[in-house]
Tab-separated table of C-alpha atoms in Angstrom:
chain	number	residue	atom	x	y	z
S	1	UNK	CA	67.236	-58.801	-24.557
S	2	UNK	CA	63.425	-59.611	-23.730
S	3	UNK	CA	63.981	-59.624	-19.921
S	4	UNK	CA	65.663	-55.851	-20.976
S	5	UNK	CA	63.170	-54.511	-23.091
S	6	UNK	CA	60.200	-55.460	-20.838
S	7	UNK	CA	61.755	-54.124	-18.178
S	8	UNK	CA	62.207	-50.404	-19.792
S	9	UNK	CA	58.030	-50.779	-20.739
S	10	UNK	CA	57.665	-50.986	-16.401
S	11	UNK	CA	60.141	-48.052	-16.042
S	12	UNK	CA	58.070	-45.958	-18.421
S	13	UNK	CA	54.777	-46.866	-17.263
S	14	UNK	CA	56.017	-46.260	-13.585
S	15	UNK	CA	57.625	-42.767	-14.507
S	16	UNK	CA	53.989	-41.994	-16.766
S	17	UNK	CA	52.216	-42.945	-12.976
S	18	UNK	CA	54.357	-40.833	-10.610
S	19	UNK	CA	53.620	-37.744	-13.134
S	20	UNK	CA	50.211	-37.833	-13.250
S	21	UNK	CA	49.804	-38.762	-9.404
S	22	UNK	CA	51.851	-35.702	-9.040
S	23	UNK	CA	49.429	-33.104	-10.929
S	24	UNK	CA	46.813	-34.496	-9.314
S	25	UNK	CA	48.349	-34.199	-6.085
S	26	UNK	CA	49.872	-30.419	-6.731
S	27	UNK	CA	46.504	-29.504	-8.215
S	28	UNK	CA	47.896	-29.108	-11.936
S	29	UNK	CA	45.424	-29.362	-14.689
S	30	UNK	CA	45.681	-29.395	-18.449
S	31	UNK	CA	43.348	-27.379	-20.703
S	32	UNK	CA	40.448	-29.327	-22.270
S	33	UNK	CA	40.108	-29.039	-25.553
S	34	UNK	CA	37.470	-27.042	-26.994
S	35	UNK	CA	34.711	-29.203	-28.534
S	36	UNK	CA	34.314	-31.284	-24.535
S	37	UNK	CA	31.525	-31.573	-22.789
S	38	UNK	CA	32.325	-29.258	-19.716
S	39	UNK	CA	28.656	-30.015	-18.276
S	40	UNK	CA	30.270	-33.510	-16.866
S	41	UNK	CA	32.826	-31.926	-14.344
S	42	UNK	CA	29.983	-30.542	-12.929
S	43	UNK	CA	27.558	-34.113	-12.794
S	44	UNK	CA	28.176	-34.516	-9.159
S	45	UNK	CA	25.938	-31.439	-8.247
S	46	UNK	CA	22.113	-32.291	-7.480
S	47	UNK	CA	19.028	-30.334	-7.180
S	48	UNK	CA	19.517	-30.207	-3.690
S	49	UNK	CA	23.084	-28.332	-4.315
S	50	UNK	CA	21.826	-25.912	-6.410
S	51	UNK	CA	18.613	-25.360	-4.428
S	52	UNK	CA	20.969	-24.489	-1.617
S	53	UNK	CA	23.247	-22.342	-3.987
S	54	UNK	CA	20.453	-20.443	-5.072
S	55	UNK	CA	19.436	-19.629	-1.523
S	56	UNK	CA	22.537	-18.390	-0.453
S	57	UNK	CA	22.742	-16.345	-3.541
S	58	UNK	CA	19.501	-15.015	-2.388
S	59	UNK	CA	20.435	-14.431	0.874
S	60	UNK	CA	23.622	-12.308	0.093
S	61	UNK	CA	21.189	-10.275	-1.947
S	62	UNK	CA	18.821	-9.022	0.436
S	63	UNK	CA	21.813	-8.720	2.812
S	64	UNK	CA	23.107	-6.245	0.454
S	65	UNK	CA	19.932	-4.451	0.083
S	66	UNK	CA	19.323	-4.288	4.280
S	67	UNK	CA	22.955	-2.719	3.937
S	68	UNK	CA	21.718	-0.097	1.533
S	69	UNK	CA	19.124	1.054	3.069
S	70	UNK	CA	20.924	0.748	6.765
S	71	UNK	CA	23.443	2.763	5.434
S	72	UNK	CA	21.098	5.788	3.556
S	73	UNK	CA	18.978	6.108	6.602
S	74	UNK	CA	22.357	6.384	8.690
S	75	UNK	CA	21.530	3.541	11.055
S	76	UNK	CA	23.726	1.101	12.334
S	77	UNK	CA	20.516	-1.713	13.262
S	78	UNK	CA	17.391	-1.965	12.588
S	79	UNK	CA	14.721	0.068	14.511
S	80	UNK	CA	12.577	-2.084	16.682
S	81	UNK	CA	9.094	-1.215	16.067
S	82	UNK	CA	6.544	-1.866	19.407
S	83	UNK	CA	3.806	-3.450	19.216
S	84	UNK	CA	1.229	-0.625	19.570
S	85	UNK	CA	3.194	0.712	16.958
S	86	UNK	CA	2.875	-2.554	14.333
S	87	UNK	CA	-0.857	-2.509	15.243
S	88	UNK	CA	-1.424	1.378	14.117
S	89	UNK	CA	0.898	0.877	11.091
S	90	UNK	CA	-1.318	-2.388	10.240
S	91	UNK	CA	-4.681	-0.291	10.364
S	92	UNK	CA	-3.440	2.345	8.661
S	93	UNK	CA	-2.545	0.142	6.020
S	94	UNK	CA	-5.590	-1.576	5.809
S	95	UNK	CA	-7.611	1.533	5.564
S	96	UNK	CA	-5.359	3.295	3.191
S	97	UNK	CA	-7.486	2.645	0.322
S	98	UNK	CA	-10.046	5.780	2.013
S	99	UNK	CA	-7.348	8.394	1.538
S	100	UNK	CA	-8.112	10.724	-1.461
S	101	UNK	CA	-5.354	13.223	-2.821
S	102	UNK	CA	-5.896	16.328	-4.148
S	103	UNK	CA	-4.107	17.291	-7.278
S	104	UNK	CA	-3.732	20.357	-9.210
S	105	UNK	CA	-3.471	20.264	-13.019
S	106	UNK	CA	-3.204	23.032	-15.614
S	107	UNK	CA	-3.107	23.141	-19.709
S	108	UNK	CA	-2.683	25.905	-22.573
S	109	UNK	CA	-4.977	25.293	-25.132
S	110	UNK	CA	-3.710	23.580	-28.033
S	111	UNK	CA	-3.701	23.942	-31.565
S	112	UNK	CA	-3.588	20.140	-32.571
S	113	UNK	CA	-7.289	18.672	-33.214
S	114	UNK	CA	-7.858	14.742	-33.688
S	115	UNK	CA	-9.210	13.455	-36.175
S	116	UNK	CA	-12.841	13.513	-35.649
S	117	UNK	CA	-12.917	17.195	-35.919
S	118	UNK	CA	-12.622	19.387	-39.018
S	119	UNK	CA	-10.103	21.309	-38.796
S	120	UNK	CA	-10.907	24.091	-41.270
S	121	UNK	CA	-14.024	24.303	-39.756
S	122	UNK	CA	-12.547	24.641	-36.295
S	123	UNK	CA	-10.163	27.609	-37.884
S	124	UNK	CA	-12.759	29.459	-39.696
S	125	UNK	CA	-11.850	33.296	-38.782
S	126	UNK	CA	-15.220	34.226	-40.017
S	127	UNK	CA	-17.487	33.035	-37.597
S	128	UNK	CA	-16.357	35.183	-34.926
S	129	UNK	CA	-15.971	32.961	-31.730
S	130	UNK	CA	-13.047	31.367	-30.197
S	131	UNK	CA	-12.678	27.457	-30.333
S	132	UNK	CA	-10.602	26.306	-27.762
S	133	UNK	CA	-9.550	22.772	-27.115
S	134	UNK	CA	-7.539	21.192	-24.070
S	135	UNK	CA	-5.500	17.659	-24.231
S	136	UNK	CA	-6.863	16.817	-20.988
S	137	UNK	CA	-6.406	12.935	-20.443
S	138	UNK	CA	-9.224	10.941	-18.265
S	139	UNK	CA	-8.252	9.470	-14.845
S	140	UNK	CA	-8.366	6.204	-13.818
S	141	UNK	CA	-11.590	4.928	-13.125
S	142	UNK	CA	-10.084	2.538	-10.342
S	143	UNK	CA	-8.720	5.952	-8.436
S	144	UNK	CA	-12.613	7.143	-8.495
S	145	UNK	CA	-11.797	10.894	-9.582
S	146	UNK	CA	-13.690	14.109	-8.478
S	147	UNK	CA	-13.308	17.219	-9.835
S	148	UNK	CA	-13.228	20.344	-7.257
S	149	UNK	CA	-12.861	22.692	-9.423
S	150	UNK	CA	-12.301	23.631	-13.330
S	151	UNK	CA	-11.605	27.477	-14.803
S	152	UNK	CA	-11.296	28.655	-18.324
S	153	UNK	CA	-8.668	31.305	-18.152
S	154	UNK	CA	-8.628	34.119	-21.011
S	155	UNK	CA	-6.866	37.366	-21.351
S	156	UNK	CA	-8.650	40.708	-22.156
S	157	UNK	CA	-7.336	42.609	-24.930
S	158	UNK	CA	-7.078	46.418	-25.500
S	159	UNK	CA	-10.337	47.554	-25.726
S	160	UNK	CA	-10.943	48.930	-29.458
S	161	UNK	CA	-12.406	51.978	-31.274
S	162	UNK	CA	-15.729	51.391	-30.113
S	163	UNK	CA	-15.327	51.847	-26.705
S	164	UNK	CA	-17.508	49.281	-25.032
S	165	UNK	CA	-16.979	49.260	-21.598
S	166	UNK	CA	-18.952	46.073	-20.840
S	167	UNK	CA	-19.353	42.759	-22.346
S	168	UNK	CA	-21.379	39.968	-22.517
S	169	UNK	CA	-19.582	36.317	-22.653
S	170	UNK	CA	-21.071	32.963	-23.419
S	171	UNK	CA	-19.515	29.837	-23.040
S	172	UNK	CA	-20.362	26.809	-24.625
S	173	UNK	CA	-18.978	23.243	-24.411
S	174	UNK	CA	-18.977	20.949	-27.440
S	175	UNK	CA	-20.977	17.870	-27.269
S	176	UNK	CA	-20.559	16.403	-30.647
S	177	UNK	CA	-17.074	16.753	-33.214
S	178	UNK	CA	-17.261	20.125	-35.129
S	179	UNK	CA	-17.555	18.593	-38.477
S	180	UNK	CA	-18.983	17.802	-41.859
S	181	UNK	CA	-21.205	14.293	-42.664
S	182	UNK	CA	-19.868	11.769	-44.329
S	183	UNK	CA	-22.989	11.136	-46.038
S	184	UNK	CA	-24.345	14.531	-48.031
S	185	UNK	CA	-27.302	13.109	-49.076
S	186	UNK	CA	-27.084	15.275	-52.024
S	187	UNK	CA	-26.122	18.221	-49.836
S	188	UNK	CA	-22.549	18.425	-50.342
S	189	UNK	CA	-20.973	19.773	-47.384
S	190	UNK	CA	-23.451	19.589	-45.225
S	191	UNK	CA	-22.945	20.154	-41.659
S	192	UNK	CA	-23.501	17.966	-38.471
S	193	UNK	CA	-26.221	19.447	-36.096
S	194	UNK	CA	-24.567	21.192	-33.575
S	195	UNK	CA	-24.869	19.868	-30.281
S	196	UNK	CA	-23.741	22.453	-27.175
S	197	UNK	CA	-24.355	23.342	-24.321
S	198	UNK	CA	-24.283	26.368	-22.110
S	199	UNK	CA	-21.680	26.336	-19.252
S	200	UNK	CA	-21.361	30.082	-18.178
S	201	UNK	CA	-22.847	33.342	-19.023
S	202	UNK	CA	-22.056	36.841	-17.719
S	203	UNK	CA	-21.620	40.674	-18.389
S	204	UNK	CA	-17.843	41.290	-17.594
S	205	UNK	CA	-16.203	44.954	-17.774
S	206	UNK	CA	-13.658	45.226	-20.072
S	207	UNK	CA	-10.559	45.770	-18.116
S	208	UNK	CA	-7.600	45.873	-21.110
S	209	UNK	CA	-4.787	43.194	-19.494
S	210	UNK	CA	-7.221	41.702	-17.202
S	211	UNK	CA	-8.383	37.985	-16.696
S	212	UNK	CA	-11.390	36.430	-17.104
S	213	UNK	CA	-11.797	33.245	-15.183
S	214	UNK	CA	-14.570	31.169	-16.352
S	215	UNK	CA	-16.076	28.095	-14.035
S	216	UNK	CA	-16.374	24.735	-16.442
S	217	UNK	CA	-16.552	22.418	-13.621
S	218	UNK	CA	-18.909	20.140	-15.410
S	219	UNK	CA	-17.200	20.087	-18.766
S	220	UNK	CA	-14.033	18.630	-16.847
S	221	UNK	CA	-16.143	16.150	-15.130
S	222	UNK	CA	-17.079	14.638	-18.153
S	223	UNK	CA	-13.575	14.575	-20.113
S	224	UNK	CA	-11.558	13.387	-16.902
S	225	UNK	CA	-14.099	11.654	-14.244
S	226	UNK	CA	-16.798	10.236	-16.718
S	227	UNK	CA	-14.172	9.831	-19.545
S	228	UNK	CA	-16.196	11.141	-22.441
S	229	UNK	CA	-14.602	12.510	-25.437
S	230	UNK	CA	-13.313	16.146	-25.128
S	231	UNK	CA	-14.604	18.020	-28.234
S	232	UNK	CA	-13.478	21.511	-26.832
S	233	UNK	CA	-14.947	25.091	-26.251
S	234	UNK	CA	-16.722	27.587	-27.877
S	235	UNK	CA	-16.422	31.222	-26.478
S	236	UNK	CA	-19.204	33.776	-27.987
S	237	UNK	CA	-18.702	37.711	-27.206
S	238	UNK	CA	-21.717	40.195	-27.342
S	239	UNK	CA	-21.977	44.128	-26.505
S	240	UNK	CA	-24.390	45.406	-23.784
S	241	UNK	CA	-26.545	45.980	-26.701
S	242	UNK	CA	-26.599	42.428	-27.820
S	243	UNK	CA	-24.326	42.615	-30.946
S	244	UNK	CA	-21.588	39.992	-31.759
S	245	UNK	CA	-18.393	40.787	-31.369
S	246	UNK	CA	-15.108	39.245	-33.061
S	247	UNK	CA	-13.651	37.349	-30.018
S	248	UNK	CA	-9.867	38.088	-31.535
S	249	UNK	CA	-10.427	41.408	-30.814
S	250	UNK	CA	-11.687	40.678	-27.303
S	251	UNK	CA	-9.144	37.573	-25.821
S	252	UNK	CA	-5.366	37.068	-27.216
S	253	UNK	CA	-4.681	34.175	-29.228
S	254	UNK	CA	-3.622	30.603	-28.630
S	255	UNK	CA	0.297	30.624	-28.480
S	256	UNK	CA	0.711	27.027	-30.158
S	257	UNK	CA	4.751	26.771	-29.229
S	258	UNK	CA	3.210	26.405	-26.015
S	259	UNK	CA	3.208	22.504	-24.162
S	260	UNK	CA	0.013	20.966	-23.610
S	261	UNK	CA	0.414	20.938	-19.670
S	262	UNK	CA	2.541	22.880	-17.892
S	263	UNK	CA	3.767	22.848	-13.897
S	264	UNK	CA	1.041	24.866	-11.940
S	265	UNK	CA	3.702	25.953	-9.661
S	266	UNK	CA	5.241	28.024	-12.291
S	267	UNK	CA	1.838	29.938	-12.142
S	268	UNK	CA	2.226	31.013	-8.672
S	269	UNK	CA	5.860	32.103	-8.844
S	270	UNK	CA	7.111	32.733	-11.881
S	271	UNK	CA	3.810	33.649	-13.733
S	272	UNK	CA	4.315	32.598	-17.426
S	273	UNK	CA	0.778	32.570	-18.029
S	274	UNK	CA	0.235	35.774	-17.461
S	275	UNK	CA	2.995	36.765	-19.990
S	276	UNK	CA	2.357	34.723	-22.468
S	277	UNK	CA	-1.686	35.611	-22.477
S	278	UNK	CA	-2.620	32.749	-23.819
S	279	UNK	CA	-5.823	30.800	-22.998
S	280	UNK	CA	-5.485	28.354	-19.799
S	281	UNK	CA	-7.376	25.298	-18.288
S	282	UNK	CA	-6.645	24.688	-14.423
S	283	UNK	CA	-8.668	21.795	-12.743
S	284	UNK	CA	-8.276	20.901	-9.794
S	285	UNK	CA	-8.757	17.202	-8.531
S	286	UNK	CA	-9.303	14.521	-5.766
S	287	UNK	CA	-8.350	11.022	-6.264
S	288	UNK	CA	-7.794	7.120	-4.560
S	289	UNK	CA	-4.527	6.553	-5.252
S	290	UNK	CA	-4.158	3.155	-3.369
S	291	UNK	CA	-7.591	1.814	-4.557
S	292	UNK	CA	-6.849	-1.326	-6.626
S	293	UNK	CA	-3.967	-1.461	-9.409
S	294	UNK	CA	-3.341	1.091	-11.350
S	295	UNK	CA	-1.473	0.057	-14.143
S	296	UNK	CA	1.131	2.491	-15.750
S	297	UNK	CA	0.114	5.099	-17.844
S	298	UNK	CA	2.170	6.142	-21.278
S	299	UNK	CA	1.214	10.023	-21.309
S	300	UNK	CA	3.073	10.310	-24.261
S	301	UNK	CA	1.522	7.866	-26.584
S	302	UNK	CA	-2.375	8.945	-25.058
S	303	UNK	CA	-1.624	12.487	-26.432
S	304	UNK	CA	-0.409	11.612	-29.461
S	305	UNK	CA	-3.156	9.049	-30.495
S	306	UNK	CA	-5.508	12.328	-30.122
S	307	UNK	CA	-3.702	13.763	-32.625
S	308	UNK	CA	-4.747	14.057	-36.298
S	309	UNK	CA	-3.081	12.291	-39.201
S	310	UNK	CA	-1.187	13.857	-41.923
S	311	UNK	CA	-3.578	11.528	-44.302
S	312	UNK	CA	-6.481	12.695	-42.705
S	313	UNK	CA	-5.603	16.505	-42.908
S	314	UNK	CA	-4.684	15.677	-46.712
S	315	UNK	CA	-8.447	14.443	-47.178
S	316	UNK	CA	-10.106	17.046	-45.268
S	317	UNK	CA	-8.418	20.021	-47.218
S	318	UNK	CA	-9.348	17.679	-50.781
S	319	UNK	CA	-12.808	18.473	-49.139
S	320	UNK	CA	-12.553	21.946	-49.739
C-alpha cells in the first residue's frame, strides 16, 4: 500500500509538469490577479532598452511628419537644394531681422472709457465738442514700430438753418484723463487742469455727406510706438466768423454697436464706413517682425483691462 500510494504522488506531480511545460511551450498564460505587481514582467528592460525605444518612437514620428508634408506639397522626394542656393537662403536668414512690414490698421471710435476718465464728464452734451476715443493697443517695442501715417475720419452732416458754408475745425489730443481730483481741497468738484494739445487746424467747406480726413500722425505715435496712455480726442467747430458751433450738428455720432477694429479691406470694397458715418481711426504702420521674441499677445484681455468697472461707474455717478 505505501509502494502504491507513493507511486500515485509521482504520477500526479509528473502529469502537474507536462501541463505546465505545455502552456509554456504553446504560449498559454493565465490572468494575474489584480492586486500584482505587473512592473516585474517588465524588470529585464534597461535604460539602454528604453533609450533605444524612445528613439525609434521618435524616429517613426518625424517619418510621419516628412510624409505629411511630402505628400501636401505633392512630391514624391525631397528637393535637393544646391549649394549657391543653401548659401543665399543662409544670408537671407541671417539678415531677416532688417525686413520691416507695413501694416494697415483701422478703428471706430468707441463708447467704452477706462477708468481713469470721467465718464459724465466725457458725455457732457453741453460743452459742444466731440470727444472721441480709439482702443488702439501699443506695439511691441521689440518689433521697433513706425507710424506712416494716422487720419481722423468724420462725416459732415446736413448743413443747418444757418447756412454756413465754411467751417473752421480744431483738433486737439488729450494729454492728461478728462477728470475730476481726488483731492477738492475744499473745492468740491474741482477739475484737473486740462492738458492738450493742438494736432490740426483748418477752414473746411461744408459739403453735407462729405468726409473730413484729419492727419494725427503724432497722436498715434505716442499711443502705439512710444506706448503712452491714449486719453482720446477733442474735436472743436467754429464759423468763419469765429463762433462755436455744436459739433453734433456738424459730424454724425459714434455708432457704439460698432467693434473696436474692423478689417480695412472692408473699407475699400464693401465701404461700411461710409454707411454707417461714424467716426474712424486708420493708421498705417511699419514694423520688425523677426527682431527678437515676440511673445503672444491676448488682444482680448488688453481691451478689456481698458475698460471701466461697473464699481467704478457706480462711484463716479455717487459723485454727481
Amino acid at each position: 500500500m505505501m509502494c502504491c500510494s507513493r507511486l500515485c504522488k509521482f504520477l500526479v506531480v509528473v502529469i502537474v509538469s507536462c501541463v505546465t511545460m505545455h502552456q509554456f511551450v504553446t504560449g498559454s498564460t493565465t490572468e494575474l490577479p489584480r492586486d500584482s505587481d505587473t512592473t516585474t514582467m517588465f524588470s529585464f528592460l534597461t535604460r539602454d532598452h528604453i533609450s533605444r525605444m524612445h528613439q525609434r518612437s521618435r524616429a517613426y514620428r518625424r517619418q510621419e511628419i516628412r510624409n505629411k508634408v511630402l505628400e501636401f506639397f505633392g512630391w514624391t522626394s525631397v528637393p535637393q537644394i544646391r549649394p549657391g542656393d543653401r548659401a543665399r537662403i543662409n544670408s537671407t536668414l541671417a539678415n531677416i531681422s532688417s525686413f520691416r512690414v507695413t501694416e494697415r490698421q483701422c478703428f471706430y471710435a468707441s463708447c467704452d472709457l477706462p477708468n481713469r476718465i470721467d465718464e459724465n464728464m466725457w458725455n457732457d452734451s453741453t460743452s459742444g465738442s466731440l470727444r472721441l476715443r480709439f482702443d488702439v493697443l501699443p506695439s511691441e517695442s521689440s518689433a521697433s514700430p513706425e507710424i506712416v501715417n494716422a487720419t481722423l475720419m468724420l462725416h459732415l452732416k446736413e448743413r443747418d438753418l444757418r447756412n454756413t458754408e465754411r467751417i473752421l475745425i480744431k483738433v486737439l489730443q488729450y494729454l492728461k484723463p478728462l477728470r475730476r481730483r481726488n483731492r477738492s481741497r475744499g473745492q468740491p468738484n474741482r477739475r484737473n487742469s486740462i492738458r492738450q494739445r493742438i494736432l490740426w487746424t483748418s477752414l473746411v467747406d461744408w459739403t453735407p455727406g462729405a468726409w473730413v480726413s484729419i492727419p494725427v500722425q503724432q497722436a498715434a505715435n505716442d499711443w502705439i510706438a512710444l506706448n503712452k496712455r491714449n486719453h482720446g480726442f477733442e474735436v472743436l467747430v467754429f464759423d468763419e466768423f469765429d463762433n462755436p458751433i455744436n459739433t453734433s450738428s456738424v459730424f454724425s455720432s459714434i455708432d457704439c454697436d460698432r467693434p473696436a477694429e474692423v478689417d480695412c479691406m472692408e473699407i475699400t470694397h464693401s465701404l461700411p464706413l461710409y454707411r454707417s458715418a461714424t467716426p474712424v481711426l486708420q493708421v498705417y504702420k511699419t514694423e520688425a517682425p523677426f527682431s527678437g521674441h515676440r511673445r503672444k499677445r491676448d488682444v482680448y484681455k488688453e481691451a478689456m483691462s481698458l475698460r471701466q468697472p461697473e464699481k467704478s461707474r457706480q462711484r463716479i455717478a455717487g459723485l454727481h
